[in-house]
Amino acid sequence: MENIKLKDLFLGNIDGIKESEEKGFENYFYTGNNYYDKLKKNEKKFIISGKKGTGKTILAKYFELQENKEGKISKLLTKRDPILKILTEIKTIDINPEERDLVTEYIIILEIANIINENKRKLFLNFSNLFYLFKISKALKYINSIIKERYETSNYILENITTEQYNKNEAELNINNNSMGGNFKKEVGNITKNNYIKNDYKNILNKLKKEVIYILKFININLLFDDLDKYRKIRTENEDLVDFLNSFIKISNSLNSEFLKSKNKKGRSRIIILLRSDIIKFLNNNSSNLNKIIADAQIKLNWRENSDGKKTSPLIDMIITKIKNSSYKLKNKSSKEILDNYFPKNVYNYPFEKFLKNYSFGRPRDIIFMLNCIKEEYGDSENFEENYFSKTSLSYSEHIIGEIRNEMHFFYDNNKIEEYFYILEKMDKYKFTFLDVQNFFEKNKFLLRPEEFCEIGYQFGIIGNSWNKKNGKGKIFSWVYDENSTGKPNYNYDFEIHYSIAKKLLGNTPIVKNRN
C-alpha cells in the first residue's frame, strides 16, 4: 500500500505522556470508545480508572489539550506535585488523621491558586466593570502573596524576638585599623532580631479557598492528578497512605460540589483524579463511605467490554486510527484496506483480532508494545507478517511480566513477588488443577499458601480459569479483566497461565484451538 513501510507508521507509545508530546497527537487519539465524550459532557465524572496501560494518562492529556483550546485552563499534574506540597508544609506524609482532610484540601486549593496566578492576565480580558475588576484584583493580590510563600510575610508569623550582644573581637578590629590606617575603639552593643516561622496552613486555608472560588466565577480550571497510585507499599508498610488516597477522593468530590457555586457560561471548574481500578477496589474494601462517590463519579476504561458485538474491536480501531494518520496517503483508506494490507489473517491458528484479544490483557499498551517490537525489528517490511509475532514473542512476554510485577509492588513486598514467579517456573505447567498446586506445595516449602498462590495469580491475570462448554466444542475462560469473571478464582475449574507470559516462564508459546 503506497510502499509505506512499518518504520514509517506511528503505532503509539506505551508512555501516555510521551505520546502526547508527538506532533499531531490529537489526530492519533482514538475517540471511538466514547470515554472522552463521557468525561467532557458529564461534569459529575471526576475519576478516570482502569487497569495499568488502559490509557488513563493519554485520555487526560487529550482532555487537557481540548479544554485549553476552548479557553478552559487545564493542567495535568504528576505524583511529585502533591507530595512535594505535603513535605514542604508538614515534612511528612504520615499525617494526623484529624488533620488529613485539611491538608489534602489545602494541597488542592494551593495548586489551583498557582494556576490562577500563572494565568491572571486572562482574567482582565473583556472586563469593563470596575466593581468586578477591583474585587478580582484584590483576590489576585492575596493569591499572589500566598504563592510567593518564601518571600511574602503573609505566609510567616512572628515567633519571637531575640537580643544578641554585638562584640567585635580585637583581631577583627586590628585588621580594620591597619587596613584603614586609623585607631578605633572596641565596639560593644546589642542588636534585636525578629524571628519568623511559616504561617501554619490552617491559618491560610479558609481565606485562600474563598478567594479561589470567587476567581473561578470568571475563569475555568481543570486540575488533573495523575500517578497518585504510584505511592508504593500502601498496604504493607504505610496504612496512612490508604487514608491519604481515600481523603483525596473525598475532598475532590466535596470541592467539585463547591465549584458549582462558581459555575459560569463555559461550565464549572473540576478536579479530576486518575487511579488504577484495582487500587480503587482495594480502597473501597477499606472504606465505608467511598463506594457511593466512586459509583457516580467513575469512568472505567475497559477495552474488552462488549467488544465481541462490534465489527472490529476498539483495540483494532485504535491501531487503524493511528496508522491512517501516519501518512496522508493512508488517511482515506478504509479500515478493511488497512487490516488486509498490514496484518495477517491468522496468528497461531487464530483470526488476527482474536489473537490480539487472547495474547493481551485487552489494553492498548499491550498491543502497542507488541506491534512496536515488530516495527523495530522488521521496520523495512511493508506488513506485519505472521512469523514476526512468534519471533518477537519473548520480548513481548518479558514486557508483560514486567508490567505485572510493577502492579504487584503496590500490594506485596519484593520477596513475596519473587517467590510467586519462582513457584510458577518450578511447577513448569501451563495447565493445572488446584489439587496439582496442593501436591506441589506439600513437596516443597514456601511462605505462600496454595490458596494465596491461586488468588494472587488470578488477581493479576497471571492465571485464569477454564472449563469445557456444555456442547463439548471448545472452552470457556474466565480472566479477572473479563466481564464473565467473579473477581475470584474457582477452585473447581482448571487453571491456565496467560498466553502472553508463557514464553518467558515456560519457554514456549502455547497454541490452543477453539478458545473463546
Short mmCIF file of C-alpha atoms in Angstrom, two decimals:
data_model
loop_
_atom_site.label_atom_id
_atom_site.label_comp_id
_atom_site.label_asym_id
_atom_site.label_seq_id
_atom_site.Cartn_x
_atom_site.Cartn_y
_atom_site.Cartn_z
CA MET A 1 0.00 0.00 0.00
CA GLU A 2 1.77 3.08 -1.34
CA ASN A 3 5.07 1.39 -0.36
CA ILE A 4 4.75 2.71 3.19
CA LYS A 5 6.94 0.58 5.45
CA LEU A 6 6.39 -0.36 9.07
CA LYS A 7 9.09 2.06 10.23
CA ASP A 8 7.06 4.91 8.69
CA LEU A 9 3.95 4.10 10.72
CA PHE A 10 3.09 5.66 14.07
CA LEU A 11 1.59 2.97 16.29
CA GLY A 12 1.56 4.81 19.59
CA ASN A 13 3.74 4.89 22.67
CA ILE A 14 3.36 2.83 25.85
CA ASP A 15 4.03 6.03 27.82
CA GLY A 16 0.98 8.28 27.56
CA ILE A 17 2.96 11.44 28.36
CA LYS A 18 5.49 10.73 25.61
CA GLU A 19 2.76 10.00 23.09
CA SER A 20 1.03 13.27 23.94
CA GLU A 21 4.25 15.09 23.02
CA GLU A 22 4.15 13.71 19.46
CA LYS A 23 3.44 16.21 16.71
CA GLY A 24 -0.22 15.94 15.74
CA PHE A 25 -1.00 13.92 18.87
CA GLU A 26 -4.70 14.78 18.80
CA ASN A 27 -5.05 13.21 15.33
CA TYR A 28 -3.74 9.88 16.63
CA PHE A 29 -6.03 9.84 19.65
CA TYR A 30 -8.87 7.31 19.43
CA THR A 31 -12.31 8.62 20.42
CA GLY A 32 -14.40 5.68 19.19
CA ASN A 33 -14.97 4.22 22.67
CA ASN A 34 -16.68 7.46 23.85
CA TYR A 35 -14.58 7.78 27.00
CA TYR A 36 -13.59 11.32 26.07
CA ASP A 37 -17.22 12.30 25.45
CA LYS A 38 -18.24 10.91 28.84
CA LEU A 39 -15.54 12.95 30.57
CA LYS A 40 -16.28 16.05 28.53
CA LYS A 41 -20.07 16.11 28.76
CA ASN A 42 -20.74 14.75 32.24
CA GLU A 43 -19.29 17.18 34.77
CA LYS A 44 -20.13 14.80 37.63
CA LYS A 45 -17.43 12.43 36.41
CA PHE A 46 -14.08 13.13 38.04
CA ILE A 47 -12.40 9.73 38.41
CA ILE A 48 -10.71 8.08 35.42
CA SER A 49 -9.98 4.48 36.33
CA GLY A 50 -8.75 1.37 34.58
CA LYS A 51 -6.03 -1.21 34.78
CA LYS A 52 -2.46 -0.14 34.18
CA GLY A 53 -1.94 0.51 30.47
CA THR A 54 -5.58 1.15 29.54
CA GLY A 55 -4.92 4.76 28.51
CA LYS A 56 -5.83 6.88 31.54
CA THR A 57 -2.97 9.32 31.11
CA ILE A 58 -3.40 9.74 27.36
CA LEU A 59 -7.14 10.38 27.82
CA ALA A 60 -6.29 13.02 30.42
CA LYS A 61 -3.73 14.65 28.11
CA TYR A 62 -6.22 14.74 25.24
CA PHE A 63 -8.85 16.24 27.54
CA GLU A 64 -6.30 18.80 28.75
CA LEU A 65 -5.45 19.77 25.16
CA GLN A 66 -9.07 20.14 24.03
CA GLU A 67 -10.13 22.09 27.11
CA ASN A 68 -7.23 24.52 26.74
CA LYS A 69 -8.24 25.09 23.13
CA GLU A 70 -11.70 26.09 24.35
CA GLY A 71 -10.23 28.56 26.83
CA LYS A 72 -10.69 26.34 29.88
CA ILE A 73 -7.33 26.25 31.61
CA SER A 74 -6.38 22.62 32.22
CA LYS A 75 -3.29 21.14 33.80
CA LEU A 76 -2.25 17.53 34.38
CA LEU A 77 -0.10 17.06 37.48
CA THR A 78 2.03 14.06 38.43
CA LYS A 79 2.53 12.43 41.84
CA ARG A 80 5.50 14.68 42.62
CA ASP A 81 3.39 17.82 42.82
CA PRO A 82 1.08 16.98 45.75
CA ILE A 83 3.68 15.01 47.67
CA LEU A 84 6.14 17.90 47.49
CA LYS A 85 3.48 20.24 48.84
CA ILE A 86 2.94 17.91 51.79
CA LEU A 87 6.65 17.66 52.52
CA THR A 88 7.00 21.44 52.26
CA GLU A 89 4.18 22.11 54.69
CA ILE A 90 4.43 19.38 57.30
CA LYS A 91 7.61 17.45 56.43
CA THR A 92 5.91 14.02 56.34
CA ILE A 93 3.12 12.08 54.65
CA ASP A 94 2.16 10.38 57.93
CA ILE A 95 -0.50 12.96 58.71
CA ASN A 96 -2.52 13.09 61.88
CA PRO A 97 -5.94 11.56 60.99
CA GLU A 98 -7.81 14.61 62.27
CA GLU A 99 -5.69 16.82 60.05
CA ARG A 100 -5.57 14.73 56.87
CA ASP A 101 -8.62 16.19 55.12
CA LEU A 102 -7.48 19.75 55.85
CA VAL A 103 -4.01 19.08 54.43
CA THR A 104 -5.49 17.43 51.34
CA GLU A 105 -7.86 20.33 50.74
CA TYR A 106 -5.01 22.79 51.18
CA ILE A 107 -2.83 20.92 48.66
CA ILE A 108 -5.56 21.01 46.01
CA ILE A 109 -6.59 24.62 46.63
CA LEU A 110 -2.96 25.73 46.56
CA GLU A 111 -2.45 24.02 43.18
CA ILE A 112 -5.50 25.80 41.75
CA ALA A 113 -4.28 29.08 43.24
CA ASN A 114 -0.95 28.57 41.50
CA ILE A 115 -2.70 28.04 38.14
CA ILE A 116 -4.78 31.19 38.72
CA ASN A 117 -1.63 33.14 39.50
CA GLU A 118 0.02 31.91 36.30
CA ASN A 119 -3.00 32.96 34.21
CA LYS A 120 -4.08 36.15 35.97
CA ARG A 121 -3.77 38.30 32.84
CA LYS A 122 -6.59 36.34 31.21
CA LEU A 123 -8.96 37.50 33.94
CA PHE A 124 -8.76 41.12 32.84
CA LEU A 125 -9.63 40.44 29.22
CA ASN A 126 -13.13 41.59 28.19
CA PHE A 127 -13.82 43.11 31.60
CA SER A 128 -15.07 46.68 31.84
CA ASN A 129 -16.99 46.56 35.13
CA LEU A 130 -14.85 48.44 37.63
CA PHE A 131 -16.52 46.79 40.63
CA TYR A 132 -15.56 43.30 39.44
CA LEU A 133 -12.10 44.46 38.39
CA PHE A 134 -11.47 45.79 41.88
CA LYS A 135 -12.64 42.58 43.58
CA ILE A 136 -10.69 40.40 41.15
CA SER A 137 -7.55 42.47 41.68
CA LYS A 138 -7.92 42.20 45.44
CA ALA A 139 -8.35 38.42 45.29
CA LEU A 140 -5.40 38.03 42.91
CA LYS A 141 -3.18 40.12 45.15
CA TYR A 142 -3.85 37.82 48.09
CA ILE A 143 -3.37 34.66 45.99
CA ASN A 144 -0.09 36.01 44.64
CA SER A 145 1.16 36.68 48.17
CA ILE A 146 0.47 33.08 49.17
CA ILE A 147 2.16 31.62 46.09
CA LYS A 148 5.28 33.60 46.84
CA GLU A 149 5.45 31.87 50.21
CA ARG A 150 9.21 32.09 50.60
CA TYR A 151 9.27 35.84 50.22
CA GLU A 152 5.98 37.21 51.48
CA THR A 153 5.37 37.70 55.21
CA SER A 154 1.72 36.73 54.70
CA ASN A 155 2.89 33.14 54.97
CA TYR A 156 5.06 33.79 58.01
CA ILE A 157 4.22 34.80 61.54
CA LEU A 158 6.45 36.31 64.24
CA GLU A 159 7.66 33.55 66.55
CA ASN A 160 9.82 35.57 68.96
CA ILE A 161 12.20 38.49 69.33
CA THR A 162 15.80 37.93 70.48
CA THR A 163 18.54 40.27 71.57
CA GLU A 164 22.14 39.33 70.86
CA GLN A 165 25.31 41.00 72.09
CA TYR A 166 27.34 42.67 69.40
CA ASN A 167 31.09 42.34 70.21
CA LYS A 168 33.76 42.58 67.53
CA ASN A 169 36.90 40.79 68.65
CA GLU A 170 40.27 42.53 68.89
CA ALA A 171 41.75 40.64 65.95
CA GLU A 172 38.98 41.82 63.60
CA LEU A 173 39.31 45.38 64.89
CA ASN A 174 43.11 45.35 64.41
CA ILE A 175 42.68 44.23 60.80
CA ASN A 176 40.22 47.06 60.21
CA ASN A 177 42.54 49.54 61.95
CA ASN A 178 45.56 48.52 59.92
CA SER A 179 43.75 48.46 56.59
CA MET A 180 42.14 51.85 57.13
CA GLY A 181 45.12 53.46 58.85
CA GLY A 182 43.16 54.58 61.85
CA ASN A 183 42.69 53.81 65.51
CA PHE A 184 39.24 52.55 66.54
CA LYS A 185 37.94 51.59 69.92
CA LYS A 186 36.45 48.16 70.68
CA GLU A 187 32.77 48.02 69.66
CA VAL A 188 30.24 46.55 72.06
CA GLY A 189 26.45 46.73 71.72
CA ASN A 190 23.13 44.91 71.27
CA ILE A 191 21.12 44.02 68.13
CA THR A 192 17.49 42.92 68.00
CA LYS A 193 16.28 40.12 65.69
CA ASN A 194 12.71 39.32 64.71
CA ASN A 195 12.40 35.55 64.17
CA TYR A 196 9.66 34.37 61.83
CA ILE A 197 8.21 30.92 61.20
CA LYS A 198 5.99 29.88 58.30
CA ASN A 199 2.35 30.64 58.94
CA ASP A 200 0.50 27.36 59.55
CA TYR A 201 -1.52 26.30 56.50
CA LYS A 202 -4.68 26.17 58.67
CA ASN A 203 -4.42 29.95 59.12
CA ILE A 204 -4.37 30.38 55.35
CA LEU A 205 -6.77 27.75 54.02
CA ASN A 206 -10.18 29.38 54.55
CA LYS A 207 -9.31 32.74 53.04
CA LEU A 208 -7.33 31.18 50.18
CA LYS A 209 -10.23 28.86 49.36
CA LYS A 210 -12.72 31.75 49.45
CA GLU A 211 -10.65 33.84 47.03
CA VAL A 212 -10.02 30.88 44.70
CA ILE A 213 -13.74 30.03 44.47
CA TYR A 214 -14.52 33.68 43.76
CA ILE A 215 -11.99 33.80 40.90
CA LEU A 216 -13.47 30.60 39.43
CA LYS A 217 -16.61 32.59 38.64
CA PHE A 218 -14.65 34.25 35.88
CA ILE A 219 -12.23 31.57 34.73
CA ASN A 220 -12.50 27.79 34.23
CA ILE A 221 -9.80 25.49 35.55
CA ASN A 222 -9.50 21.72 35.25
CA LEU A 223 -6.89 20.25 37.58
CA LEU A 224 -5.98 16.62 36.83
CA PHE A 225 -3.97 14.49 39.26
CA ASP A 226 -2.12 11.55 37.72
CA ASP A 227 0.11 8.87 39.27
CA LEU A 228 -1.35 9.09 42.77
CA ASP A 229 -1.44 5.29 42.66
CA LYS A 230 2.35 5.11 42.32
CA TYR A 231 2.85 5.61 46.03
CA ARG A 232 4.21 2.15 46.76
CA LYS A 233 3.87 -0.23 49.70
CA ILE A 234 0.50 1.24 50.61
CA ARG A 235 -0.67 -1.95 52.24
CA THR A 236 2.41 -3.47 53.79
CA GLU A 237 4.21 -0.53 55.33
CA ASN A 238 2.07 2.60 55.37
CA GLU A 239 -1.59 2.35 56.25
CA ASP A 240 -1.73 6.15 56.41
CA LEU A 241 -1.29 6.19 52.64
CA VAL A 242 -4.60 4.35 52.21
CA ASP A 243 -6.26 7.10 54.21
CA PHE A 244 -4.46 9.74 52.17
CA LEU A 245 -5.89 8.40 48.87
CA ASN A 246 -9.33 7.99 50.44
CA SER A 247 -9.12 11.57 51.62
CA PHE A 248 -8.02 12.76 48.19
CA ILE A 249 -11.12 11.25 46.54
CA LYS A 250 -13.47 12.51 49.26
CA ILE A 251 -12.11 16.07 49.27
CA SER A 252 -12.02 16.25 45.45
CA ASN A 253 -15.69 15.27 45.39
CA SER A 254 -16.53 17.91 48.02
CA LEU A 255 -14.62 20.67 46.22
CA ASN A 256 -16.20 19.78 42.88
CA SER A 257 -19.59 20.28 44.52
CA GLU A 258 -18.49 23.64 45.92
CA PHE A 259 -17.26 24.72 42.49
CA LEU A 260 -20.89 24.66 41.36
CA LYS A 261 -21.18 27.99 43.19
CA SER A 262 -18.72 29.49 40.73
CA LYS A 263 -20.13 27.88 37.57
CA ASN A 264 -20.11 30.24 34.59
CA LYS A 265 -21.21 30.18 30.94
CA LYS A 266 -18.40 27.79 29.99
CA GLY A 267 -19.30 25.34 32.75
CA ARG A 268 -17.68 24.69 36.09
CA SER A 269 -14.14 24.01 37.16
CA ARG A 270 -13.27 20.45 38.06
CA ILE A 271 -10.73 18.30 39.88
CA ILE A 272 -10.10 15.01 38.07
CA ILE A 273 -8.22 12.03 39.53
CA LEU A 274 -6.57 9.14 37.65
CA LEU A 275 -6.35 5.86 39.56
CA ARG A 276 -5.85 2.19 38.75
CA SER A 277 -9.11 0.26 39.06
CA ASP A 278 -7.57 -2.48 41.22
CA ILE A 279 -6.43 0.18 43.70
CA ILE A 280 -9.89 1.75 43.73
CA LYS A 281 -11.31 -1.67 44.51
CA PHE A 282 -8.82 -2.04 47.35
CA LEU A 283 -9.64 1.41 48.71
CA ASN A 284 -13.35 0.62 48.52
CA ASN A 285 -12.82 -2.51 50.56
CA ASN A 286 -11.05 -0.47 53.22
CA SER A 287 -13.51 2.41 53.42
CA SER A 288 -17.16 2.56 54.39
CA ASN A 289 -18.08 5.74 52.52
CA LEU A 290 -16.23 5.69 49.19
CA ASN A 291 -18.41 3.35 47.16
CA LYS A 292 -21.26 5.82 46.54
CA ILE A 293 -18.85 8.57 45.47
CA ILE A 294 -16.96 6.29 43.10
CA ALA A 295 -20.09 4.73 41.58
CA ASP A 296 -21.37 8.14 40.43
CA ALA A 297 -18.03 9.70 39.54
CA GLN A 298 -16.07 6.95 37.81
CA ILE A 299 -15.28 6.45 34.13
CA LYS A 300 -13.78 2.97 33.97
CA LEU A 301 -11.66 2.20 30.92
CA ASN A 302 -12.32 -1.35 29.72
CA TRP A 303 -11.31 -2.04 26.12
CA ARG A 304 -12.63 -5.60 26.16
CA GLU A 305 -16.12 -4.62 27.27
CA ASN A 306 -18.73 -5.61 24.68
CA SER A 307 -16.02 -5.76 22.03
CA ASP A 308 -17.31 -9.02 20.53
CA GLY A 309 -20.51 -7.38 19.30
CA LYS A 310 -18.71 -4.89 17.06
CA LYS A 311 -17.40 -5.30 13.54
CA THR A 312 -13.91 -4.60 14.78
CA SER A 313 -12.77 -4.33 18.37
CA PRO A 314 -11.89 -0.95 19.90
CA LEU A 315 -8.25 -2.05 20.12
CA ILE A 316 -8.13 -2.74 16.38
CA ASP A 317 -9.95 0.53 15.65
CA MET A 318 -7.38 2.35 17.77
CA ILE A 319 -4.44 0.89 15.82
CA ILE A 320 -6.15 1.61 12.48
CA THR A 321 -6.73 5.23 13.57
CA LYS A 322 -3.03 5.67 14.30
CA ILE A 323 -1.93 4.00 11.05
CA LYS A 324 -4.32 6.09 8.95
CA ASN A 325 -2.94 9.29 10.43
CA SER A 326 0.67 8.21 9.92
CA SER A 327 0.54 9.35 6.28
CA TYR A 328 -1.75 11.44 4.11
CA LYS A 329 -1.62 8.57 1.62
CA LEU A 330 -3.39 6.32 4.13
CA LYS A 331 -5.89 8.80 5.56
CA ASN A 332 -8.73 7.93 3.18
CA LYS A 333 -8.21 4.19 3.16
CA SER A 334 -10.95 2.06 4.68
CA SER A 335 -10.40 0.09 7.86
CA LYS A 336 -10.67 -3.12 5.88
CA GLU A 337 -7.97 -1.97 3.45
CA ILE A 338 -5.63 -1.18 6.36
CA LEU A 339 -6.29 -4.53 8.01
CA ASP A 340 -5.92 -6.56 4.82
CA ASN A 341 -2.73 -4.81 3.78
CA TYR A 342 -0.81 -4.62 7.06
CA PHE A 343 -1.94 -7.57 9.18
CA PRO A 344 -2.08 -11.35 8.67
CA LYS A 345 -5.40 -13.16 8.63
CA ASN A 346 -4.25 -15.63 11.29
CA VAL A 347 -1.61 -15.84 14.01
CA TYR A 348 -1.08 -19.10 15.95
CA ASN A 349 -4.15 -20.51 14.16
CA TYR A 350 -6.35 -17.69 15.47
CA PRO A 351 -8.08 -14.98 13.39
CA PHE A 352 -5.89 -11.90 13.92
CA GLU A 353 -8.36 -9.99 16.10
CA LYS A 354 -8.94 -13.00 18.36
CA PHE A 355 -5.19 -13.48 18.62
CA LEU A 356 -4.80 -9.90 19.90
CA LYS A 357 -7.54 -10.50 22.45
CA ASN A 358 -6.13 -13.81 23.68
CA TYR A 359 -2.48 -12.78 23.81
CA SER A 360 -3.01 -9.47 25.55
CA PHE A 361 -4.77 -8.21 28.64
CA GLY A 362 -7.06 -6.18 26.43
CA ARG A 363 -5.08 -2.99 26.99
CA PRO A 364 -3.78 -0.52 24.40
CA ARG A 365 -0.31 -0.65 26.00
CA ASP A 366 -0.01 -4.41 25.33
CA ILE A 367 -0.95 -4.11 21.66
CA ILE A 368 1.21 -1.04 21.07
CA PHE A 369 4.25 -2.72 22.62
CA MET A 370 3.69 -5.93 20.64
CA LEU A 371 3.48 -4.09 17.29
CA ASN A 372 6.34 -1.72 18.10
CA CYS A 373 8.59 -4.73 18.84
CA ILE A 374 7.95 -5.93 15.30
CA LYS A 375 8.33 -2.45 13.86
CA GLU A 376 11.75 -2.00 15.48
CA GLU A 377 12.97 -5.42 14.39
CA TYR A 378 11.45 -5.52 10.90
CA GLY A 379 10.94 -1.86 10.07
CA ASP A 380 11.77 -2.25 6.39
CA SER A 381 8.92 -4.71 5.88
CA GLU A 382 5.66 -3.46 4.41
CA ASN A 383 3.39 -5.55 6.65
CA PHE A 384 3.24 -7.45 9.92
CA GLU A 385 3.98 -10.97 8.77
CA GLU A 386 2.63 -13.83 10.83
CA ASN A 387 6.04 -15.22 11.82
CA TYR A 388 7.13 -11.82 13.18
CA PHE A 389 4.77 -12.29 16.14
CA SER A 390 6.47 -15.56 17.08
CA LYS A 391 9.96 -14.14 16.63
CA THR A 392 9.28 -11.22 18.99
CA SER A 393 7.18 -13.17 21.50
CA LEU A 394 9.96 -13.39 24.11
CA SER A 395 10.43 -9.61 24.23
CA TYR A 396 6.67 -9.19 24.49
CA SER A 397 6.44 -11.80 27.27
CA GLU A 398 9.21 -10.10 29.26
CA HIS A 399 7.42 -6.78 28.93
CA ILE A 400 4.10 -8.18 30.17
CA ILE A 401 5.76 -9.83 33.18
CA GLY A 402 7.49 -6.54 33.98
CA GLU A 403 4.12 -4.76 33.90
CA ILE A 404 2.57 -7.38 36.20
CA ARG A 405 5.45 -7.15 38.66
CA ASN A 406 5.07 -3.39 38.72
CA GLU A 407 1.38 -3.69 39.60
CA MET A 408 2.09 -6.28 42.28
CA HIS A 409 4.56 -3.99 44.06
CA PHE A 410 1.69 -1.80 45.15
CA PHE A 411 0.29 -4.65 47.27
CA TYR A 412 3.16 -7.05 48.08
CA ASP A 413 6.80 -6.85 49.07
CA ASN A 414 9.51 -7.95 46.67
CA ASN A 415 10.20 -11.27 48.45
CA LYS A 416 6.63 -12.44 48.00
CA ILE A 417 6.63 -11.43 44.32
CA GLU A 418 9.91 -13.25 43.67
CA GLU A 419 8.63 -16.37 45.39
CA TYR A 420 5.43 -16.28 43.35
CA PHE A 421 7.23 -16.33 40.00
CA TYR A 422 9.74 -18.88 41.30
CA ILE A 423 6.85 -21.25 42.10
CA LEU A 424 5.34 -20.77 38.64
CA GLU A 425 8.62 -21.65 36.96
CA LYS A 426 9.26 -24.61 39.25
CA MET A 427 5.79 -26.06 38.67
CA ASP A 428 6.52 -25.86 34.94
CA LYS A 429 2.89 -26.46 33.97
CA TYR A 430 0.85 -24.46 31.51
CA LYS A 431 -2.38 -26.05 32.75
CA PHE A 432 -3.06 -27.39 36.26
CA THR A 433 -5.72 -28.02 38.88
CA PHE A 434 -5.89 -26.81 42.47
CA LEU A 435 -5.05 -30.38 43.53
CA ASP A 436 -1.83 -30.09 41.48
CA VAL A 437 -0.98 -26.91 43.39
CA GLN A 438 -1.64 -28.54 46.76
CA ASN A 439 0.50 -31.56 45.91
CA PHE A 440 3.35 -29.35 44.70
CA PHE A 441 3.24 -27.27 47.88
CA GLU A 442 3.31 -30.40 50.04
CA LYS A 443 6.56 -31.47 48.39
CA ASN A 444 8.13 -28.00 48.63
CA LYS A 445 8.23 -25.46 51.44
CA PHE A 446 7.04 -21.96 50.57
CA LEU A 447 5.91 -18.95 52.54
CA LEU A 448 2.84 -18.69 50.31
CA ARG A 449 -0.15 -20.96 50.85
CA PRO A 450 -1.81 -22.81 47.90
CA GLU A 451 -4.98 -20.68 48.12
CA GLU A 452 -2.93 -17.49 48.31
CA PHE A 453 -0.90 -18.59 45.27
CA CYS A 454 -4.07 -19.01 43.19
CA GLU A 455 -5.70 -15.81 44.45
CA ILE A 456 -2.67 -13.64 43.67
CA GLY A 457 -2.28 -15.19 40.23
CA TYR A 458 -5.93 -14.67 39.38
CA GLN A 459 -5.97 -11.14 40.80
CA PHE A 460 -3.25 -10.02 38.38
CA GLY A 461 -4.34 -12.04 35.34
CA ILE A 462 -1.34 -14.37 35.52
CA ILE A 463 -3.66 -17.36 35.63
CA GLY A 464 -7.31 -17.81 34.70
CA ASN A 465 -9.98 -20.48 35.00
CA SER A 466 -11.03 -22.69 32.11
CA TRP A 467 -13.81 -25.24 31.61
CA ASN A 468 -15.42 -27.07 28.71
CA LYS A 469 -18.52 -25.74 27.01
CA LYS A 470 -21.71 -27.73 27.53
CA ASN A 471 -21.72 -28.86 23.90
CA GLY A 472 -18.13 -30.06 24.28
CA LYS A 473 -16.91 -27.80 21.49
CA GLY A 474 -14.25 -25.53 22.87
CA LYS A 475 -13.60 -23.93 26.24
CA ILE A 476 -14.78 -21.02 28.29
CA PHE A 477 -12.14 -18.91 30.01
CA SER A 478 -12.51 -16.57 32.93
CA TRP A 479 -9.89 -13.87 33.43
CA VAL A 480 -10.05 -11.20 36.10
CA TYR A 481 -10.39 -8.44 33.48
CA ASP A 482 -13.28 -10.12 31.61
CA GLU A 483 -16.97 -9.39 32.11
CA ASN A 484 -17.75 -13.03 32.99
CA SER A 485 -15.31 -13.00 35.91
CA THR A 486 -16.49 -13.02 39.52
CA GLY A 487 -13.21 -11.45 40.57
CA LYS A 488 -12.14 -14.60 42.41
CA PRO A 489 -10.71 -17.94 41.24
CA ASN A 490 -12.94 -21.01 41.09
CA TYR A 491 -11.08 -23.95 42.61
CA ASN A 492 -13.35 -26.48 40.91
CA TYR A 493 -12.13 -25.46 37.44
CA ASP A 494 -8.77 -25.85 35.76
CA PHE A 495 -6.18 -23.08 35.89
CA GLU A 496 -4.14 -21.93 32.89
CA ILE A 497 -1.25 -19.48 32.63
CA HIS A 498 -1.96 -16.48 30.44
CA TYR A 499 -0.58 -16.97 26.93
CA SER A 500 1.33 -13.69 26.93
CA ILE A 501 3.68 -14.72 29.74
CA ALA A 502 4.11 -18.42 28.93
CA LYS A 503 7.04 -17.81 26.57
CA LYS A 504 9.16 -16.28 29.32
CA LEU A 505 8.08 -18.55 32.18
CA LEU A 506 7.85 -21.89 30.39
CA GLY A 507 9.95 -21.35 27.28
CA ASN A 508 7.11 -21.91 24.83
CA THR A 509 4.08 -20.18 23.37
CA PRO A 510 1.00 -22.39 23.83
CA ILE A 511 -1.42 -22.71 20.93
CA VAL A 512 -4.92 -23.72 21.96
CA LYS A 513 -7.69 -24.03 19.41
CA ASN A 514 -11.29 -23.01 19.93
CA ARG A 515 -10.59 -20.70 22.81
CA ASN A 516 -13.44 -18.26 23.37
#
